[in-house]
Short mmCIF file of C-alpha atoms in Angstrom, two decimals:
data_model
loop_
_atom_site.label_atom_id
_atom_site.label_comp_id
_atom_site.label_asym_id
_atom_site.label_seq_id
_atom_site.Cartn_x
_atom_site.Cartn_y
_atom_site.Cartn_z
CA MET V 18 8.61 -10.11 21.69
CA THR V 19 7.48 -9.26 18.23
CA ARG V 20 4.57 -7.21 17.00
CA THR V 21 3.09 -7.48 13.58
CA ARG V 22 0.85 -4.82 12.03
CA PHE V 23 -1.37 -5.28 8.96
CA TYR V 24 -2.44 -2.44 6.57
CA PRO V 25 -5.37 -2.76 4.17
CA ARG V 26 -4.93 -1.84 0.59
CA ILE V 27 -7.54 -1.26 -1.96
CA VAL V 28 -6.94 -2.19 -5.53
CA VAL V 29 -9.56 -0.92 -7.91
CA ALA V 30 -9.68 -2.11 -11.50
CA THR V 31 -9.80 0.26 -14.45
CA LEU V 32 -11.64 -0.50 -17.66
CA SER V 33 -10.37 -0.04 -21.20
CA LEU V 34 -13.33 -0.41 -23.52
CA VAL V 35 -13.10 -0.74 -27.31
CA ALA V 36 -15.52 -3.36 -28.63
CA THR V 37 -18.93 -3.73 -30.29
CA PHE V 38 -20.98 -6.88 -30.67
CA PHE V 39 -24.75 -6.69 -30.40
CA ILE V 40 -27.28 -4.04 -31.39
CA VAL V 41 -30.26 -3.39 -29.14
CA ALA V 42 -33.57 -3.13 -30.95
CA PRO V 43 -35.64 0.06 -30.34
CA VAL V 44 -38.08 -0.19 -27.42
CA PHE V 45 -39.82 2.31 -25.19
CA SER V 46 -37.42 4.30 -22.97
CA ALA V 47 -38.65 3.11 -19.59
CA THR V 48 -38.52 -0.51 -20.68
CA LEU V 49 -35.09 -0.02 -22.20
CA SER V 50 -33.60 1.40 -19.00
CA GLU V 51 -35.02 -1.47 -16.98
CA ARG V 52 -33.99 -4.12 -19.49
CA LEU V 53 -30.42 -2.82 -19.63
CA ALA V 54 -30.00 -2.21 -15.89
CA GLY V 55 -26.52 -3.36 -14.88
CA SER V 56 -25.33 -3.70 -18.48
CA ILE V 57 -22.17 -2.39 -20.12
CA LEU V 58 -23.20 -0.54 -23.29
CA LEU V 59 -20.97 0.27 -26.25
CA GLN V 60 -22.02 3.22 -28.40
CA VAL V 61 -21.68 1.62 -31.84
CA GLU V 62 -22.51 4.68 -33.96
CA SER V 63 -19.89 6.87 -32.30
CA LYS V 64 -16.37 5.80 -31.30
CA GLY V 65 -17.30 2.86 -29.11
CA GLU V 66 -17.79 4.98 -25.98
CA ALA V 67 -18.74 2.74 -23.09
CA TRP V 68 -21.40 3.27 -20.44
CA TYR V 69 -22.49 1.41 -17.30
CA VAL V 70 -26.20 1.42 -16.45
CA ASP V 71 -26.70 1.62 -12.69
CA PRO V 72 -29.03 -1.29 -11.80
CA ILE V 73 -30.63 0.70 -8.97
CA GLN V 74 -31.24 4.17 -10.42
CA LYS V 75 -31.29 2.99 -14.06
CA GLU V 76 -28.98 5.86 -15.04
CA ARG V 77 -25.88 5.58 -17.18
CA TRP V 78 -22.30 6.37 -16.18
CA TYR V 79 -19.54 7.14 -18.66
CA LEU V 80 -16.66 4.62 -18.77
CA GLY V 81 -14.70 6.10 -21.64
CA ARG V 82 -11.37 6.61 -19.92
CA PRO V 83 -9.53 4.56 -17.25
CA ALA V 84 -10.00 7.35 -14.73
CA ASP V 85 -13.73 7.61 -15.49
CA ALA V 86 -14.11 3.86 -15.03
CA PHE V 87 -12.18 4.09 -11.76
CA ALA V 88 -14.61 6.72 -10.49
CA VAL V 89 -17.62 4.56 -11.36
CA MET V 90 -16.04 1.63 -9.52
CA ARG V 91 -15.67 3.73 -6.40
CA LYS V 92 -19.19 5.18 -6.60
CA GLN V 93 -21.04 2.01 -7.61
CA GLY V 94 -18.92 -0.69 -5.94
CA LEU V 95 -20.74 -2.71 -3.29
CA GLY V 96 -18.66 -4.29 -0.53
CA MET V 97 -19.11 -8.04 -0.03
CA THR V 98 -17.58 -10.62 2.31
CA ASP V 99 -15.72 -13.65 0.98
CA LYS V 100 -18.45 -15.96 2.27
CA ASN V 101 -21.18 -14.22 0.31
CA LEU V 102 -19.01 -13.70 -2.77
CA LEU V 103 -18.44 -17.45 -3.02
CA LYS V 104 -22.21 -17.89 -3.47
CA ILE V 105 -21.93 -16.13 -6.84
CA PRO V 106 -20.26 -18.45 -9.38
CA ARG V 107 -17.23 -17.23 -11.30
CA GLY V 108 -17.49 -16.81 -15.04
CA ASP V 109 -14.58 -19.20 -15.58
CA SER V 110 -15.99 -22.03 -13.44
CA SER V 111 -18.71 -24.64 -13.80
CA ASP V 112 -20.08 -24.10 -10.31
CA SER V 113 -23.80 -23.35 -10.11
CA GLY V 114 -23.54 -21.22 -6.95
CA ASP V 115 -26.61 -19.89 -5.18
CA ALA V 116 -28.93 -18.79 -8.00
CA VAL V 117 -31.39 -16.99 -5.71
CA PHE V 118 -28.62 -15.08 -3.95
CA SER V 119 -26.78 -14.27 -7.20
CA LYS V 120 -29.90 -12.79 -8.80
CA ARG V 121 -29.97 -10.04 -6.18
CA PHE V 122 -26.67 -8.72 -7.54
CA TYR V 123 -27.15 -8.92 -11.32
CA GLY V 124 -25.27 -6.06 -12.94
CA ARG V 125 -23.58 -4.95 -9.73
CA ILE V 126 -19.89 -4.17 -9.21
CA LEU V 127 -18.69 -5.95 -6.05
CA LEU V 128 -15.63 -5.17 -3.94
CA GLN V 129 -14.11 -8.08 -1.99
CA VAL V 130 -13.75 -6.29 1.36
CA GLU V 131 -12.08 -9.13 3.30
CA GLU V 132 -9.23 -9.45 0.82
CA HIS V 133 -7.67 -6.49 -0.96
CA GLY V 134 -10.66 -4.76 -2.52
CA GLU V 135 -10.68 -6.94 -5.66
CA ALA V 136 -13.47 -5.85 -8.00
CA TRP V 137 -15.96 -8.17 -9.74
CA TYR V 138 -18.75 -7.53 -12.24
CA VAL V 139 -21.86 -9.72 -12.10
CA TYR V 140 -23.00 -10.14 -15.70
CA PRO V 141 -26.83 -9.88 -15.73
CA LYS V 142 -27.19 -12.34 -18.64
CA ASP V 143 -25.68 -15.33 -16.85
CA GLY V 144 -25.51 -14.26 -13.20
CA ARG V 145 -21.78 -14.99 -12.98
CA ARG V 146 -19.02 -12.76 -11.70
CA TYR V 147 -16.06 -11.64 -13.79
CA PHE V 148 -12.79 -10.36 -12.37
CA LEU V 149 -11.84 -6.72 -13.03
CA GLY V 150 -8.37 -6.92 -11.54
CA ARG V 151 -6.24 -5.56 -14.37
CA PRO V 152 -6.76 -3.47 -17.48
CA ASP V 153 -6.17 -6.56 -19.64
CA ASP V 154 -8.70 -8.60 -17.66
CA ALA V 155 -11.29 -5.85 -18.02
CA PHE V 156 -10.54 -5.42 -21.73
CA HIS V 157 -11.14 -9.08 -22.56
CA MET V 158 -14.18 -9.25 -20.33
CA MET V 159 -15.70 -6.23 -22.11
CA ARG V 160 -15.02 -7.74 -25.54
CA LYS V 161 -17.04 -10.74 -24.44
CA LEU V 162 -19.81 -9.05 -22.44
CA GLY V 163 -20.21 -5.56 -23.95
CA LEU V 164 -23.62 -4.83 -25.49
CA GLY V 165 -23.80 -2.53 -28.53
CA ILE V 166 -26.43 0.23 -28.64
CA THR V 167 -27.37 2.93 -31.13
CA ASP V 168 -27.19 6.63 -30.31
CA VAL V 169 -30.98 6.94 -30.54
CA ASN V 170 -31.61 4.19 -28.01
CA LEU V 171 -28.79 5.32 -25.75
CA ALA V 172 -30.25 8.83 -25.62
CA THR V 173 -33.36 7.46 -23.92
CA ILE V 174 -31.31 6.46 -20.85
CA VAL V 175 -30.67 9.36 -18.50
CA ILE V 176 -27.04 10.24 -17.77
CA ALA V 177 -26.26 10.19 -14.04
CA GLU V 178 -25.82 13.67 -12.60
CA ASN V 179 -22.28 12.93 -11.37
CA SER V 180 -21.16 10.99 -14.42
CA ALA V 181 -17.98 12.18 -16.13
CA ALA V 182 -18.73 14.16 -19.24
CA VAL V 183 -17.84 12.87 -22.68
CA ILE V 184 -15.24 15.41 -23.76
CA VAL V 185 -13.17 15.44 -26.91
CA VAL V 186 -10.04 17.45 -26.07
CA PRO V 187 -7.51 18.28 -28.80
CA LEU V 188 -3.85 17.66 -28.07
CA PRO V 189 -2.23 20.82 -26.69
CA THR V 190 -0.05 22.85 -29.02
CA PRO V 191 3.29 24.22 -27.77
CA ALA V 192 1.58 27.57 -27.30
CA ASP V 193 -1.09 25.95 -25.09
CA VAL V 194 1.54 24.32 -22.89
CA GLY V 195 3.72 27.36 -22.48
CA THR V 196 7.19 27.57 -20.97
CA PRO V 197 7.70 28.17 -17.25
CA THR V 198 9.82 31.20 -16.50
CA SER V 199 11.04 30.16 -13.08
CA ALA V 200 11.85 27.00 -11.20
CA GLN V 201 11.10 28.64 -7.86
CA PRO V 202 8.19 27.17 -5.87
CA SER V 203 5.00 29.11 -6.53
CA VAL V 204 1.50 27.71 -6.15
CA GLY V 205 -0.18 27.39 -9.52
CA ALA V 206 3.00 27.96 -11.51
CA SER V 207 2.48 24.77 -13.51
CA PRO V 208 0.78 25.58 -16.84
CA ILE V 209 -2.79 24.56 -17.61
CA LEU V 210 -2.72 21.49 -19.84
CA SER V 211 -6.26 20.16 -20.03
CA PRO V 212 -9.83 20.86 -18.90
CA ALA V 213 -10.49 17.15 -18.34
CA PRO V 214 -12.50 15.86 -15.34
CA ILE V 215 -10.56 15.09 -12.17
CA ILE V 216 -10.16 11.67 -10.59
CA VAL V 217 -8.17 11.04 -7.42
CA ALA V 218 -7.16 7.51 -6.50
CA PRO V 219 -6.97 6.39 -2.86
CA PRO V 220 -3.51 6.48 -1.34
CA ILE V 221 -1.43 3.34 -1.20
CA VAL V 222 0.64 2.95 1.95
CA SER V 223 3.37 0.48 2.71
CA PRO V 224 4.21 0.35 6.44
CA PRO V 225 7.74 0.54 7.81
CA SER V 226 9.51 -2.78 7.59
CA SER V 227 12.71 -3.59 9.39
CA ALA V 228 13.56 -6.13 6.72
CA PRO V 229 13.97 -5.16 3.07
CA SER V 230 11.44 -6.89 0.85
CA SER V 231 11.84 -8.52 -2.51
CA GLY V 232 8.74 -8.83 -4.65
CA SER V 233 6.57 -7.50 -1.86
CA THR V 234 5.29 -4.17 -0.67
CA GLY V 235 5.45 -4.82 3.04
CA GLY V 236 2.91 -6.01 5.59
CA GLY V 237 -0.58 -6.51 4.23
CA SER V 238 0.47 -6.12 0.60
CA LEU V 239 -1.45 -7.63 -2.26
CA GLN V 240 -0.15 -10.90 -3.67
CA GLN V 241 -0.37 -10.37 -7.40
CA ALA V 242 -2.01 -12.93 -9.65
CA PRO V 243 0.23 -14.64 -12.25
CA LEU V 244 0.89 -12.48 -15.28
CA PRO V 245 -1.40 -13.50 -18.17
CA PRO V 246 0.47 -14.43 -21.37
CA GLU V 247 -1.14 -11.64 -23.37
CA SER V 248 -0.08 -8.86 -20.97
CA PRO V 249 2.16 -6.28 -22.63
CA PRO V 250 5.84 -6.32 -21.67
CA VAL V 251 7.43 -3.79 -19.37
CA SER V 252 9.29 -2.37 -22.36
CA SER V 253 6.11 -0.95 -23.95
CA PRO V 254 6.75 2.40 -25.64
CA ILE V 255 6.91 5.18 -23.06
CA PRO V 256 5.43 8.55 -23.99
CA PRO V 257 7.73 11.54 -23.82
CA SER V 258 7.81 13.10 -20.37
CA PRO V 259 7.18 16.82 -20.00
CA PRO V 260 10.23 19.05 -20.50
CA ALA V 261 12.73 18.98 -17.64
CA SER V 262 12.06 22.63 -16.85
CA LEU V 263 8.34 21.95 -16.50
CA LEU V 264 8.93 18.95 -14.26
CA THR V 265 11.27 21.01 -12.10
CA THR V 266 8.55 23.61 -11.62
CA ILE V 267 5.87 21.00 -10.91
CA ARG V 268 8.06 19.26 -8.35
CA ALA V 269 8.92 22.52 -6.65
CA ASP V 270 5.22 23.42 -6.45
CA ILE V 271 4.16 20.07 -4.97
CA LEU V 272 7.09 20.07 -2.52
CA ALA V 273 6.22 23.57 -1.30
CA LEU V 274 2.56 22.62 -0.80
CA VAL V 275 3.35 19.33 0.96
CA ASN V 276 5.91 20.92 3.28
CA GLY V 277 3.55 23.77 4.07
CA GLU V 278 0.98 21.24 5.27
CA ARG V 279 3.60 19.30 7.24
CA ARG V 280 4.96 22.46 8.92
CA ALA V 281 1.44 23.35 10.01
CA SER V 282 1.24 19.97 11.73
CA GLY V 283 4.67 20.28 13.35
CA LEU V 284 6.26 17.62 11.12
CA ALA V 285 9.68 17.56 9.54
CA GLU V 286 9.84 18.78 5.96
CA LEU V 287 10.51 16.35 3.11
CA VAL V 288 13.20 16.68 0.47
CA VAL V 289 13.00 15.83 -3.20
CA HIS V 290 15.10 12.75 -4.00
CA ASP V 291 16.27 12.06 -7.57
CA ALA V 292 15.64 8.30 -7.37
CA VAL V 293 12.16 8.82 -5.90
CA ASN V 294 11.43 11.31 -8.69
CA ALA V 295 12.54 8.70 -11.21
CA ALA V 296 10.22 6.03 -9.76
CA ALA V 297 7.24 8.40 -9.72
CA GLN V 298 7.88 9.47 -13.31
CA ARG V 299 8.33 5.84 -14.36
CA LEU V 300 4.88 4.97 -13.00
CA THR V 301 3.03 7.93 -14.53
CA ASP V 302 4.71 7.41 -17.92
CA ASP V 303 3.81 3.71 -17.83
CA MET V 304 0.17 4.41 -16.91
CA VAL V 305 -0.17 6.64 -19.96
CA ALA V 306 1.74 4.29 -22.27
CA ARG V 307 -0.34 1.25 -21.34
CA ASN V 308 -3.63 2.91 -20.47
CA TYR V 309 -4.19 1.93 -16.83
CA PHE V 310 -4.74 3.95 -13.66
CA THR V 311 -3.50 2.10 -10.60
CA THR V 312 -0.46 2.23 -8.34
CA THR V 313 0.66 -1.23 -9.42
CA THR V 314 1.84 -2.05 -12.94
CA PRO V 315 0.16 -4.86 -14.91
CA GLU V 316 3.15 -7.05 -14.03
CA GLY V 317 2.49 -6.52 -10.32
CA LEU V 318 5.32 -4.05 -9.62
CA GLY V 319 4.37 -1.94 -6.62
CA GLY V 320 5.93 1.19 -5.20
CA LYS V 321 8.78 -0.54 -3.39
CA GLU V 322 9.76 -2.45 -6.51
CA LEU V 323 9.69 0.69 -8.67
CA LEU V 324 11.81 2.52 -6.11
CA LYS V 325 14.25 -0.37 -5.98
CA GLU V 326 14.54 -0.27 -9.78
CA ALA V 327 15.51 3.39 -9.41
CA GLY V 328 18.18 2.54 -6.83
CA TYR V 329 16.22 3.45 -3.67
CA GLU V 330 15.50 0.78 -1.04
CA ALA V 331 12.43 1.94 0.85
CA ARG V 332 11.67 1.20 4.48
CA ALA V 333 8.25 2.86 4.24
CA MET V 334 6.50 4.38 1.27
CA GLY V 335 3.16 5.70 0.06
CA ILE V 336 1.70 6.77 -3.26
CA LEU V 337 -0.87 9.35 -4.35
CA ILE V 338 -2.19 9.45 -7.92
CA ALA V 339 -4.65 11.71 -9.72
CA GLY V 340 -5.96 12.04 -13.24
CA GLY V 341 -7.05 15.34 -14.73
CA PRO V 342 -5.84 18.23 -12.50
CA GLU V 343 -4.62 21.16 -14.55
CA ASP V 344 -1.85 22.24 -12.21
CA ALA V 345 0.01 21.31 -9.04
CA ALA V 346 -2.24 23.39 -6.79
CA THR V 347 -5.39 21.63 -8.05
CA ALA V 348 -3.87 18.16 -7.65
CA PHE V 349 -2.65 18.92 -4.14
CA GLY V 350 -5.98 20.49 -3.19
CA LEU V 351 -7.82 17.31 -4.11
CA TRP V 352 -5.46 15.10 -2.16
CA ASN V 353 -5.52 17.42 0.83
CA ALA V 354 -9.32 17.38 0.81
CA SER V 355 -9.34 13.59 1.17
CA GLU V 356 -8.98 12.33 4.74
CA ASN V 357 -6.91 9.28 3.72
CA SER V 358 -4.69 11.19 1.31
CA LYS V 359 -4.10 14.00 3.78
CA ALA V 360 -3.08 11.45 6.41
CA LEU V 361 -0.47 10.17 3.97
CA ILE V 362 0.86 13.69 3.36
CA GLN V 363 1.20 14.17 7.12
CA LYS V 364 2.69 10.77 7.88
CA SER V 365 5.77 11.12 10.08
CA ASP V 366 7.51 8.03 8.65
CA TYR V 367 8.59 9.78 5.46
CA GLU V 368 11.78 11.73 4.66
CA ASP V 369 11.92 11.88 0.86
CA MET V 370 9.50 12.70 -1.92
CA GLY V 371 9.28 12.34 -5.69
CA VAL V 372 6.80 13.64 -8.27
CA GLY V 373 5.87 12.48 -11.76
CA MET V 374 3.49 13.98 -14.30
CA THR V 375 2.69 12.96 -17.86
CA VAL V 376 0.11 14.23 -20.35
CA GLY V 377 -1.94 11.34 -21.74
CA GLY V 378 -3.10 10.83 -25.28
CA ASP V 379 -6.44 12.44 -24.38
CA SER V 380 -4.60 15.45 -22.92
CA ARG V 381 -5.43 14.33 -19.39
CA ASN V 382 -2.67 15.01 -16.89
CA ILE V 383 -1.67 11.96 -14.83
CA TRP V 384 -0.02 12.89 -11.52
CA VAL V 385 1.97 10.65 -9.16
CA VAL V 386 3.60 11.49 -5.82
CA PHE V 387 5.84 9.02 -4.01
CA PHE V 388 6.62 9.43 -0.31
CA ALA V 389 9.41 7.30 1.11
CA SER V 390 12.00 6.75 3.80
CA SER V 391 15.30 5.01 3.14
CA GLN V 392 15.93 1.57 4.58
CA VAL V 393 19.69 2.03 4.21
CA LYS V 394 19.61 5.35 6.07
CA TYR V 395 17.45 3.79 8.80
CA GLU V 396 19.91 0.93 9.29
CA GLN V 397 22.85 3.31 9.47
CA GLN V 398 21.11 5.48 12.08
CA ILE V 399 20.17 2.51 14.27
CA THR V 400 23.63 0.98 13.98
CA VAL V 401 25.31 4.20 15.08
CA ALA V 402 22.86 4.76 17.94
CA LEU V 403 23.44 1.26 19.37
CA ALA V 404 27.16 0.98 18.65
CA ASP V 405 28.26 1.55 22.27
CA MET V 406 27.50 -1.72 24.06
CA ASP V 407 28.63 -0.44 27.45
CA ALA V 408 26.28 2.54 27.18
CA MET V 409 23.41 0.25 26.11
CA ARG V 410 23.97 -2.05 29.07
CA GLN V 411 24.15 0.80 31.55
CA ALA V 412 20.95 2.34 30.17
CA MET V 413 19.23 -1.05 30.33
CA LEU V 414 20.33 -1.64 33.92
CA THR V 415 19.14 1.84 34.93
CA ARG V 416 15.71 1.25 33.40
CA VAL V 417 15.39 -2.23 34.94
CA ASN V 418 16.22 -0.90 38.40
CA GLN V 419 13.82 2.01 37.97
CA GLU V 420 11.02 -0.45 37.24
CA ARG V 421 11.96 -2.62 40.22
CA SER V 422 12.05 0.38 42.54
CA THR V 423 8.75 1.78 41.28
CA ASN V 424 6.93 -1.56 41.37
CA GLY V 425 7.27 -2.79 44.95
CA GLY V 426 10.56 -1.28 46.07
CA LEU V 427 12.55 -4.31 44.93
CA PRO V 428 16.35 -4.29 45.43
CA ALA V 429 18.49 -3.12 42.53
CA LEU V 430 20.28 -5.62 40.32
CA VAL V 431 23.97 -5.49 39.45
CA ILE V 432 25.71 -6.39 36.18
CA ASN V 433 27.51 -9.72 36.05
CA PRO V 434 30.04 -10.14 33.19
CA LEU V 435 29.17 -13.83 32.77
CA LEU V 436 25.50 -12.97 32.32
CA ASN V 437 26.52 -10.30 29.79
CA GLU V 438 28.46 -13.00 27.96
CA SER V 439 25.55 -15.50 27.87
CA ALA V 440 23.05 -12.83 26.85
CA GLN V 441 25.34 -11.67 24.02
CA LYS V 442 25.79 -15.28 22.85
CA LYS V 443 22.02 -15.69 22.71
CA SER V 444 21.49 -12.54 20.61
CA GLU V 445 24.30 -13.49 18.24
CA ASP V 446 23.05 -17.07 17.89
CA MET V 447 19.53 -15.92 17.00
CA PHE V 448 20.97 -13.46 14.49
CA THR V 449 23.34 -15.97 12.87
CA ARG V 450 20.91 -18.87 12.64
CA ASP V 451 17.90 -16.60 12.03
CA TYR V 452 15.49 -17.88 14.65
CA PHE V 453 13.61 -16.33 17.57
CA ALA V 454 12.94 -18.67 20.48
CA HIS V 455 14.13 -19.37 24.01
CA GLU V 456 15.38 -22.80 23.04
CA SER V 457 17.98 -22.92 20.27
CA PRO V 458 17.49 -25.08 17.15
CA ASP V 459 19.77 -27.74 18.69
CA GLY V 460 17.87 -27.75 21.98
CA VAL V 461 20.02 -25.53 24.24
CA THR V 462 17.82 -23.96 26.97
CA PRO V 463 18.39 -20.53 28.53
CA HIS V 464 19.57 -22.13 31.81
CA GLN V 465 22.06 -24.33 29.94
CA LEU V 466 23.40 -21.35 28.00
CA ILE V 467 23.78 -19.27 31.17
CA THR V 468 25.62 -21.98 33.08
CA SER V 469 27.85 -22.76 30.08
CA THR V 470 29.70 -19.49 30.70
CA GLY V 471 30.64 -20.62 34.22
CA TYR V 472 27.86 -18.73 35.99
CA PRO V 473 26.68 -20.98 38.86
CA ALA V 474 22.98 -20.21 38.52
CA ARG V 475 20.60 -21.42 41.18
CA ILE V 476 17.89 -19.23 39.57
CA SER V 477 17.89 -17.98 35.97
CA ALA V 478 15.48 -16.18 33.64
CA GLU V 479 15.56 -14.88 30.09
CA ASN V 480 13.69 -12.14 28.18
CA LEU V 481 13.94 -11.84 24.38
CA ALA V 482 12.84 -9.19 21.91
CA LYS V 483 13.24 -8.60 18.21
CA GLU V 484 13.18 -5.28 16.30
CA PRO V 485 12.73 -2.54 18.98
CA LYS V 486 15.12 0.30 18.17
CA THR V 487 15.97 1.69 21.61
CA VAL V 488 16.39 0.58 25.22
CA ASP V 489 13.26 2.49 26.23
CA GLU V 490 11.22 0.91 23.42
CA VAL V 491 12.22 -2.64 24.25
CA MET V 492 11.78 -2.12 28.00
CA THR V 493 8.31 -0.64 27.50
CA GLY V 494 7.35 -3.67 25.45
CA TRP V 495 8.63 -6.08 28.06
CA MET V 496 6.89 -4.24 30.90
CA ASN V 497 3.60 -4.41 28.96
CA SER V 498 3.93 -8.20 28.66
CA PRO V 499 2.95 -10.13 31.83
CA GLY V 500 5.57 -12.87 31.45
CA HIS V 501 8.48 -10.55 30.68
CA ARG V 502 7.38 -8.13 33.38
CA ALA V 503 7.35 -10.93 35.93
CA ASN V 504 10.98 -11.79 35.14
CA ILE V 505 12.11 -8.15 35.49
CA LEU V 506 10.24 -7.77 38.78
CA PHE V 507 11.12 -11.18 40.26
CA ASP V 508 12.41 -10.68 43.80
CA GLY V 509 14.49 -13.86 43.69
CA ILE V 510 17.13 -12.52 41.26
CA GLU V 511 20.18 -10.42 42.10
CA GLU V 512 22.23 -10.04 38.90
CA ALA V 513 21.67 -9.28 35.24
CA GLY V 514 23.38 -9.29 31.85
CA PHE V 515 22.29 -7.85 28.51
CA GLY V 516 23.00 -8.76 24.89
CA LEU V 517 22.34 -7.05 21.55
CA LYS V 518 23.03 -8.01 17.95
CA LEU V 519 21.83 -6.10 14.90
CA GLY V 520 22.48 -6.01 11.18
CA ARG V 521 21.51 -7.92 8.04
CA ASN V 522 21.25 -11.67 8.11
CA ALA V 523 19.68 -14.09 5.63
CA SER V 524 16.18 -12.63 6.04
CA GLY V 525 17.05 -8.94 6.24
CA PHE V 526 17.84 -6.29 8.84
CA HIS V 527 17.03 -7.33 12.42
CA ILE V 528 17.71 -6.26 16.01
CA PHE V 529 17.88 -9.03 18.65
CA TRP V 530 17.74 -8.16 22.37
CA THR V 531 18.41 -10.51 25.29
CA GLN V 532 18.13 -10.10 29.07
CA HIS V 533 19.59 -12.77 31.36
CA PHE V 534 18.83 -12.70 35.09
CA GLY V 535 20.31 -14.91 37.77
CA LYS V 536 21.08 -15.68 41.37
CA ARG V 537 24.10 -17.69 42.43
#
């Protein structure tokens, strides 16, 4: 019996905009707003600030920083199914698509809801969609599609009420940053570094996985597109991290706030782990160095890969990021006010935590929190708990007989050593040859395996399971499955044997359970 769970992830592109191409001639304001609805505008007489004109309200939204662009994506993105998205031709294809359908979405930002939240921009000039998956993709798309506009003409288009403000913030001086006087946890102890607007990204969660992954972030993870040749290398210059004393204070503040929330929910407290800290700091430094704002690097490295680089193999992990909060209390308050982010903070799967913070070139603080549980620790705990085979078999027999007594008053079964032997052979064979089926790869059936030990079976039955961690867990699963339940409750059997094999094989860490039943 196996159970597979899938977790959605949302990947939202961020835009880096630095290009100017065309100048819009002066026209009346109302006509200008309508003509430019859905356009990306580049403010040619200033510093190339970029704006997106909402095609519905005809108001402009500031796209000047990655975090600002991220916010616009979330506010303006329109969900669309794969079927409908295919009606809109891609910018890099010769397909004509459905022209009537496409016209309805000119200038819109679309989110591919049936995949992983991939974002697309429908260029109003040609009605084609352009992928916004990575900062580099967005940069090249904007160089091609951006429309220059003068300050006078731009001023005639109303700024959306919730648009991020265009703020020029000087770099902080040492006096502005200050020096923390204590490393003890205290809410708000982190110094104020910038008055920039605040953006909080949705949490990224990777579910527990009994097998360690390589190049993947667990069930439901995004399969990254091939790295474009022009993408910058991983070794791009990394900005200096905040002083160690400041990071210590920040981490203590976040830990205290997170554990306070977990205690209130009756959950175990987390501990700060050096390797998890290193992975979190690596991501926030890289976001600042290469001007993106996502939980996956441009090369496609997700949280599990970053943790593995730092020497931590994660069984489960989650990430929170934010851009702009002035201190730890503000960042935590934003996350805790989000239903999805708060659920991540309160997730029972986690044991360890790490925090990273870097001040960007525009003085915007970029915050990252990693939550994780150790795969190695998990394997050690399970191995110790299931080390006593005699105890496992006795517990299994007790539970089987309880179910038989409760469901029809069936007679109790007794252990037969030969059935123990055949069941153990089955678990070990599945583990060694890495398969999961009643019939072995070379065609040996359960009845043949049982009788090969010398057990003279007139009746035989087999139940299999993979990955449950305890006797109660595997028995509950079997009793909830009609076929397995029927074997356990069959009144024609008299004896039983149980097998268990766990550890790492060619595909990772696995736990194989076998029940053999018989009557001589």
